[in-house]
Amino acid sequence: MDRHQLETAAVRATYLRGLTSVPLGLLFLLTGLGNLGWAPATKPLVYLACIAVLAVAWAGISRYYDVHYGRIRIQKRRQLRLTLACAVCFGAALIGGSVLDFRLDLSVSVFAVAFGVAMLVWSSICVGLRADHVLVWGALIAVGLVPVWGGPADNTSAAWLPIGVATIIAGLLDHRALSRSFGPVSDEHVVV
Amino acid sequence: MSSSSDVPALDRLVHEPNRLAILTVLSSTEEADFVFLQRTLELTNGNLSSHLSKLEEAGLVTVGKSFVGRRPNTSIALTELGRSRIEDHWVRLDRLKGLAAHKMHG
């Protein structure tokens, strides 16, 4: 391993914990279905119960990574830079995308496109762009640009569906990249 | 032509490849645990423990043992001395590389 790889190992190992994206992607799907009027997801109690289940799943997956891939606390300065980059990328995408969708009333989903672009920027900052990032988030951008999106409300509401699917697929691919970089899970790493 | 006094001396404790890798990985963290270092550097338990002991004795890292839930956990952090020694070491290596390149082209 060269110097750069060693210095970025902690950030890569944190970012590539892709299975944690699965509950998040499911939450996006649930939100999209609720926005489209799917009855179970529109009931607040059901929605909150689903969030609780997904939060428990997320905590379990995080624990799995801590046990099998180790615990890391990234250097404060670096962590601050990543947090700021994350806030700027997704703040701009979520707020800017939905505002533009409502204002411009286009037949494309600016929200989905902005989310895809934010993910590409975020991935390139954290771990550098891989071909699968370009494929998954590029596909989301392409879906957002297909002129089939309905009224202004729909552009943002329904966009959560492809965003959810893309988040889950990207997470699974990140997990695969983690296994390739840091080795598959084995018992010898668990107990110290 | 460079004289021998231009050639930076290398820190032998830090220059050993596995210890250099351990310190470089730790330099981007506040703290990391044994499992993470082992996975990243593909070292055996014994090998990693032995290097960490040497680094701890020299005051370059601190090693803390605790329980997370019911599991024992060993966390490792660079000390201020360790951080400055690894930064200094990379500066020296870069200077050496520069000198070598200069010699080859000059």
Short mmCIF file of C-alpha atoms in Angstrom, two decimals:
data_model
loop_
_atom_site.label_atom_id
_atom_site.label_comp_id
_atom_site.label_asym_id
_atom_site.label_seq_id
_atom_site.Cartn_x
_atom_site.Cartn_y
_atom_site.Cartn_z
CA MET A 1 0.00 0.00 0.00
CA ASP A 2 1.29 3.48 -0.81
CA ARG A 3 1.20 6.52 1.47
CA HIS A 4 -2.05 7.91 0.05
CA GLN A 5 -3.84 4.57 0.45
CA LEU A 6 -2.67 4.30 4.06
CA GLU A 7 -3.68 7.87 4.88
CA THR A 8 -7.15 7.42 3.35
CA ALA A 9 -7.80 3.94 4.78
CA ALA A 10 -9.86 5.27 7.70
CA VAL A 11 -12.13 7.41 5.51
CA ARG A 12 -12.54 4.57 2.97
CA ALA A 13 -13.37 2.04 5.69
CA THR A 14 -15.98 4.42 7.08
CA TYR A 15 -17.54 5.42 3.75
CA LEU A 16 -17.66 1.87 2.34
CA ARG A 17 -19.86 0.52 5.15
CA GLY A 18 -22.46 0.23 2.42
CA LEU A 19 -24.99 -2.06 4.07
CA THR A 20 -25.96 0.87 6.32
CA SER A 21 -27.39 2.47 3.16
CA VAL A 22 -29.95 -0.32 2.79
CA PRO A 23 -32.25 0.85 5.64
CA LEU A 24 -31.79 4.42 4.42
CA GLY A 25 -32.77 3.40 0.87
CA LEU A 26 -35.81 1.56 2.24
CA LEU A 27 -36.79 4.73 4.13
CA PHE A 28 -36.54 6.70 0.87
CA LEU A 29 -38.72 4.10 -0.88
CA LEU A 30 -41.28 4.26 1.93
CA THR A 31 -41.28 8.06 1.72
CA GLY A 32 -41.79 7.92 -2.04
CA LEU A 33 -44.64 5.42 -1.70
CA GLY A 34 -46.25 7.56 1.01
CA ASN A 35 -45.95 10.65 -1.18
CA LEU A 36 -47.67 8.79 -4.00
CA GLY A 37 -50.55 7.90 -1.69
CA TRP A 38 -49.79 4.22 -0.94
CA ALA A 39 -52.20 3.78 1.97
CA PRO A 40 -50.02 2.03 4.63
CA ALA A 41 -47.19 4.56 4.25
CA THR A 42 -49.54 7.52 4.64
CA LYS A 43 -50.53 6.51 8.20
CA PRO A 44 -48.24 8.38 10.63
CA LEU A 45 -48.06 5.52 13.13
CA VAL A 46 -47.12 2.97 10.47
CA TYR A 47 -44.54 5.36 9.04
CA LEU A 48 -43.02 5.99 12.50
CA ALA A 49 -42.97 2.25 13.27
CA CYS A 50 -41.16 1.62 9.98
CA ILE A 51 -38.61 4.33 10.83
CA ALA A 52 -38.04 2.69 14.24
CA VAL A 53 -37.51 -0.75 12.63
CA LEU A 54 -35.13 0.72 10.05
CA ALA A 55 -33.21 2.60 12.78
CA VAL A 56 -32.78 -0.67 14.73
CA ALA A 57 -31.61 -2.40 11.54
CA TRP A 58 -29.15 0.44 10.89
CA ALA A 59 -27.74 0.17 14.43
CA GLY A 60 -27.37 -3.62 14.04
CA ILE A 61 -25.53 -3.24 10.72
CA SER A 62 -23.23 -0.56 12.20
CA ARG A 63 -22.42 -2.91 15.07
CA TYR A 64 -21.65 -5.70 12.60
CA TYR A 65 -19.13 -3.40 10.88
CA ASP A 66 -17.60 -2.31 14.21
CA VAL A 67 -17.07 -5.91 15.27
CA HIS A 68 -15.81 -7.26 11.95
CA TYR A 69 -14.04 -4.28 10.39
CA GLY A 70 -13.03 -2.35 13.50
CA ARG A 71 -13.87 0.96 15.14
CA ILE A 72 -12.38 4.19 13.81
CA ARG A 73 -12.65 7.81 14.83
CA ILE A 74 -11.48 9.96 11.94
CA GLN A 75 -9.22 12.94 12.72
CA LYS A 76 -11.37 15.91 13.83
CA ARG A 77 -10.15 18.28 11.11
CA ARG A 78 -10.80 15.74 8.37
CA GLN A 79 -14.18 14.79 9.88
CA LEU A 80 -15.20 18.47 9.96
CA ARG A 81 -14.24 18.89 6.29
CA LEU A 82 -16.29 15.82 5.30
CA THR A 83 -19.29 16.93 7.37
CA LEU A 84 -19.21 20.39 5.78
CA ALA A 85 -18.89 18.90 2.28
CA CYS A 86 -21.83 16.57 3.05
CA ALA A 87 -23.98 19.45 4.34
CA VAL A 88 -23.21 21.63 1.31
CA CYS A 89 -23.75 18.81 -1.25
CA PHE A 90 -27.00 17.48 0.15
CA GLY A 91 -28.32 20.82 1.40
CA ALA A 92 -27.96 22.21 -2.11
CA ALA A 93 -29.42 19.08 -3.70
CA LEU A 94 -32.42 18.65 -1.39
CA ILE A 95 -33.38 22.30 -0.99
CA GLY A 96 -32.24 23.57 -4.40
CA GLY A 97 -33.68 20.57 -6.26
CA SER A 98 -37.13 20.73 -4.69
CA VAL A 99 -37.35 24.54 -4.97
CA LEU A 100 -36.42 24.40 -8.67
CA ASP A 101 -38.95 21.61 -9.27
CA PHE A 102 -41.74 23.69 -7.75
CA ARG A 103 -40.69 26.93 -9.44
CA LEU A 104 -39.86 25.68 -12.94
CA ASP A 105 -42.63 23.10 -13.34
CA LEU A 106 -40.60 21.06 -15.85
CA SER A 107 -41.31 17.56 -17.08
CA VAL A 108 -37.98 16.40 -15.65
CA SER A 109 -37.09 15.86 -11.97
CA VAL A 110 -34.47 18.41 -10.96
CA PHE A 111 -34.58 16.89 -7.46
CA ALA A 112 -33.48 13.42 -8.68
CA VAL A 113 -30.81 14.94 -10.92
CA ALA A 114 -29.49 17.14 -8.09
CA PHE A 115 -29.40 14.16 -5.71
CA GLY A 116 -27.47 12.08 -8.26
CA VAL A 117 -24.96 14.89 -8.83
CA ALA A 118 -24.57 15.41 -5.05
CA MET A 119 -23.84 11.69 -4.61
CA LEU A 120 -21.23 11.77 -7.36
CA VAL A 121 -19.52 14.79 -5.77
CA TRP A 122 -19.76 13.28 -2.28
CA SER A 123 -18.34 9.90 -3.43
CA SER A 124 -15.47 11.58 -5.26
CA ILE A 125 -14.61 13.61 -2.13
CA CYS A 126 -14.73 10.59 0.19
CA VAL A 127 -13.25 7.69 -1.75
CA GLY A 128 -12.76 8.83 -5.34
CA LEU A 129 -15.21 7.96 -8.10
CA ARG A 130 -15.49 4.30 -9.09
CA ALA A 131 -17.13 3.04 -12.27
CA ASP A 132 -20.10 1.68 -10.29
CA HIS A 133 -20.70 5.10 -8.69
CA VAL A 134 -20.88 6.67 -12.14
CA LEU A 135 -23.18 3.87 -13.33
CA VAL A 136 -25.64 3.97 -10.40
CA TRP A 137 -25.81 7.73 -9.84
CA GLY A 138 -25.54 8.39 -13.58
CA ALA A 139 -28.58 6.13 -14.04
CA LEU A 140 -30.47 8.17 -11.41
CA ILE A 141 -29.56 11.39 -13.23
CA ALA A 142 -30.71 9.84 -16.53
CA VAL A 143 -34.02 8.75 -14.94
CA GLY A 144 -34.47 12.28 -13.59
CA LEU A 145 -33.90 13.72 -17.05
CA VAL A 146 -36.49 11.51 -18.78
CA PRO A 147 -39.39 13.90 -19.48
CA VAL A 148 -42.11 11.78 -17.91
CA TRP A 149 -42.42 13.49 -14.56
CA GLY A 150 -45.83 14.89 -13.68
CA GLY A 151 -46.81 18.15 -11.99
CA PRO A 152 -44.40 20.07 -9.76
CA ALA A 153 -45.43 18.19 -6.61
CA ASP A 154 -44.74 14.83 -8.24
CA ASN A 155 -41.24 15.71 -9.42
CA THR A 156 -39.90 15.72 -5.88
CA SER A 157 -42.33 13.31 -4.22
CA ALA A 158 -41.96 10.42 -6.64
CA ALA A 159 -38.22 11.02 -7.06
CA TRP A 160 -37.69 9.33 -3.68
CA LEU A 161 -38.46 5.99 -5.38
CA PRO A 162 -35.52 5.90 -7.83
CA ILE A 163 -33.35 7.60 -5.19
CA GLY A 164 -34.19 4.77 -2.76
CA VAL A 165 -33.38 2.07 -5.34
CA ALA A 166 -30.10 3.78 -6.29
CA THR A 167 -29.14 4.19 -2.61
CA ILE A 168 -29.65 0.46 -1.94
CA ILE A 169 -27.73 -0.65 -5.05
CA ALA A 170 -24.86 1.79 -4.35
CA GLY A 171 -24.72 0.57 -0.75
CA LEU A 172 -24.45 -3.08 -1.81
CA LEU A 173 -21.68 -2.19 -4.27
CA ASP A 174 -19.84 -0.18 -1.59
CA HIS A 175 -20.01 -3.17 0.74
CA ARG A 176 -18.52 -5.33 -2.00
CA ALA A 177 -15.72 -2.77 -2.43
CA LEU A 178 -15.13 -2.85 1.35
CA SER A 179 -14.81 -6.65 1.30
CA ARG A 180 -12.38 -6.43 -1.59
CA SER A 181 -10.23 -3.72 0.04
CA PHE A 182 -10.22 -4.97 3.61
CA GLY A 183 -10.91 -8.67 3.07
CA PRO A 184 -14.04 -10.72 3.71
CA VAL A 185 -15.31 -11.32 7.24
CA SER A 186 -13.60 -14.11 9.16
CA ASP A 187 -13.57 -15.16 12.82
CA GLU A 188 -9.86 -14.42 13.31
CA HIS A 189 -10.57 -10.67 13.26
CA VAL A 190 -13.40 -10.65 15.76
CA VAL A 191 -11.89 -11.21 19.20
CA VAL A 192 -8.81 -9.33 20.37
CA MET B 1 26.83 17.35 -5.99
CA SER B 2 25.24 16.57 -2.63
CA SER B 3 27.40 15.88 0.39
CA SER B 4 26.57 13.21 2.96
CA SER B 5 25.36 15.95 5.33
CA ASP B 6 22.57 16.76 2.83
CA VAL B 7 21.20 13.23 3.12
CA PRO B 8 18.55 13.19 5.85
CA ALA B 9 19.00 10.53 8.52
CA LEU B 10 16.08 8.14 8.84
CA ASP B 11 14.31 7.25 12.07
CA ARG B 12 14.91 3.47 12.31
CA LEU B 13 12.03 2.82 14.70
CA VAL B 14 9.56 4.51 12.35
CA HIS B 15 11.14 3.36 9.09
CA GLU B 16 10.40 -0.36 9.58
CA PRO B 17 7.71 -0.97 6.89
CA ASN B 18 4.96 -2.33 9.15
CA ARG B 19 5.48 0.35 11.81
CA LEU B 20 5.58 3.05 9.13
CA ALA B 21 2.26 1.72 7.81
CA ILE B 22 0.70 1.58 11.30
CA LEU B 23 1.71 5.16 12.08
CA THR B 24 0.62 6.45 8.67
CA VAL B 25 -2.83 4.85 8.99
CA LEU B 26 -3.19 6.24 12.52
CA SER B 27 -2.14 9.72 11.37
CA SER B 28 -5.56 10.28 9.76
CA THR B 29 -7.49 9.13 12.84
CA GLU B 30 -8.14 10.29 16.37
CA GLU B 31 -8.24 6.65 17.38
CA ALA B 32 -8.60 3.25 15.72
CA ASP B 33 -8.95 -0.23 17.13
CA PHE B 34 -6.84 -3.35 16.76
CA VAL B 35 -9.28 -5.03 14.36
CA PHE B 36 -9.19 -2.08 11.96
CA LEU B 37 -5.39 -1.97 11.89
CA GLN B 38 -5.18 -5.72 11.46
CA ARG B 39 -7.64 -5.70 8.55
CA THR B 40 -6.09 -2.69 6.86
CA LEU B 41 -2.49 -3.87 7.11
CA GLU B 42 -3.12 -7.63 6.90
CA LEU B 43 -0.90 -8.37 9.89
CA THR B 44 -1.24 -11.30 12.27
CA ASN B 45 -2.30 -10.73 15.90
CA GLY B 46 1.21 -11.43 17.16
CA ASN B 47 2.96 -9.29 14.59
CA LEU B 48 0.70 -6.28 15.14
CA SER B 49 0.90 -6.64 18.95
CA SER B 50 4.69 -6.75 18.81
CA HIS B 51 4.92 -3.60 16.66
CA LEU B 52 2.41 -1.77 18.86
CA SER B 53 4.40 -2.67 21.98
CA LYS B 54 7.54 -1.16 20.46
CA LEU B 55 5.70 1.99 19.42
CA GLU B 56 4.06 2.29 22.84
CA GLU B 57 7.40 1.85 24.62
CA ALA B 58 8.82 4.67 22.49
CA GLY B 59 5.85 6.89 23.40
CA LEU B 60 4.58 7.15 19.81
CA VAL B 61 1.18 5.56 20.45
CA THR B 62 -1.12 4.94 23.38
CA VAL B 63 -2.89 1.61 23.68
CA GLY B 64 -6.12 1.44 25.68
CA LYS B 65 -8.01 -1.70 26.60
CA SER B 66 -11.71 -1.65 27.38
CA PHE B 67 -14.92 -3.62 26.93
CA VAL B 68 -17.48 -2.65 24.32
CA GLY B 69 -20.56 -4.55 25.41
CA ARG B 70 -19.07 -7.90 26.38
CA ARG B 71 -16.27 -7.79 23.84
CA PRO B 72 -12.75 -6.74 24.71
CA ASN B 73 -11.57 -3.84 22.59
CA THR B 74 -8.07 -2.47 22.10
CA SER B 75 -7.91 1.10 20.85
CA ILE B 76 -4.76 2.76 19.57
CA ALA B 77 -4.05 6.48 19.15
CA LEU B 78 -1.03 8.46 18.03
CA THR B 79 0.56 10.66 20.67
CA GLU B 80 1.70 14.21 19.81
CA LEU B 81 5.25 12.84 19.63
CA GLY B 82 4.10 10.04 17.31
CA ARG B 83 2.29 12.51 15.06
CA SER B 84 5.33 14.76 14.73
CA ARG B 85 7.71 11.79 14.22
CA ILE B 86 5.64 10.33 11.36
CA GLU B 87 5.19 13.74 9.70
CA ASP B 88 8.91 14.40 10.03
CA HIS B 89 9.70 10.94 8.64
CA TRP B 90 7.62 11.49 5.50
CA VAL B 91 9.32 14.86 4.97
CA ARG B 92 12.72 13.13 5.18
CA LEU B 93 11.60 10.38 2.78
CA ASP B 94 10.37 12.99 0.30
CA ARG B 95 13.70 14.82 0.57
CA LEU B 96 15.55 11.55 -0.04
CA LYS B 97 13.38 10.86 -3.08
CA GLY B 98 14.12 14.37 -4.34
CA LEU B 99 17.85 13.89 -3.83
CA ALA B 100 17.77 10.53 -5.61
CA ALA B 101 15.87 12.01 -8.55
CA HIS B 102 18.29 14.94 -8.69
CA LYS B 103 21.26 12.56 -8.70
CA MET B 104 19.75 10.45 -11.51
CA HIS B 105 19.12 13.47 -13.72
CA GLY B 106 22.19 15.42 -12.79
#
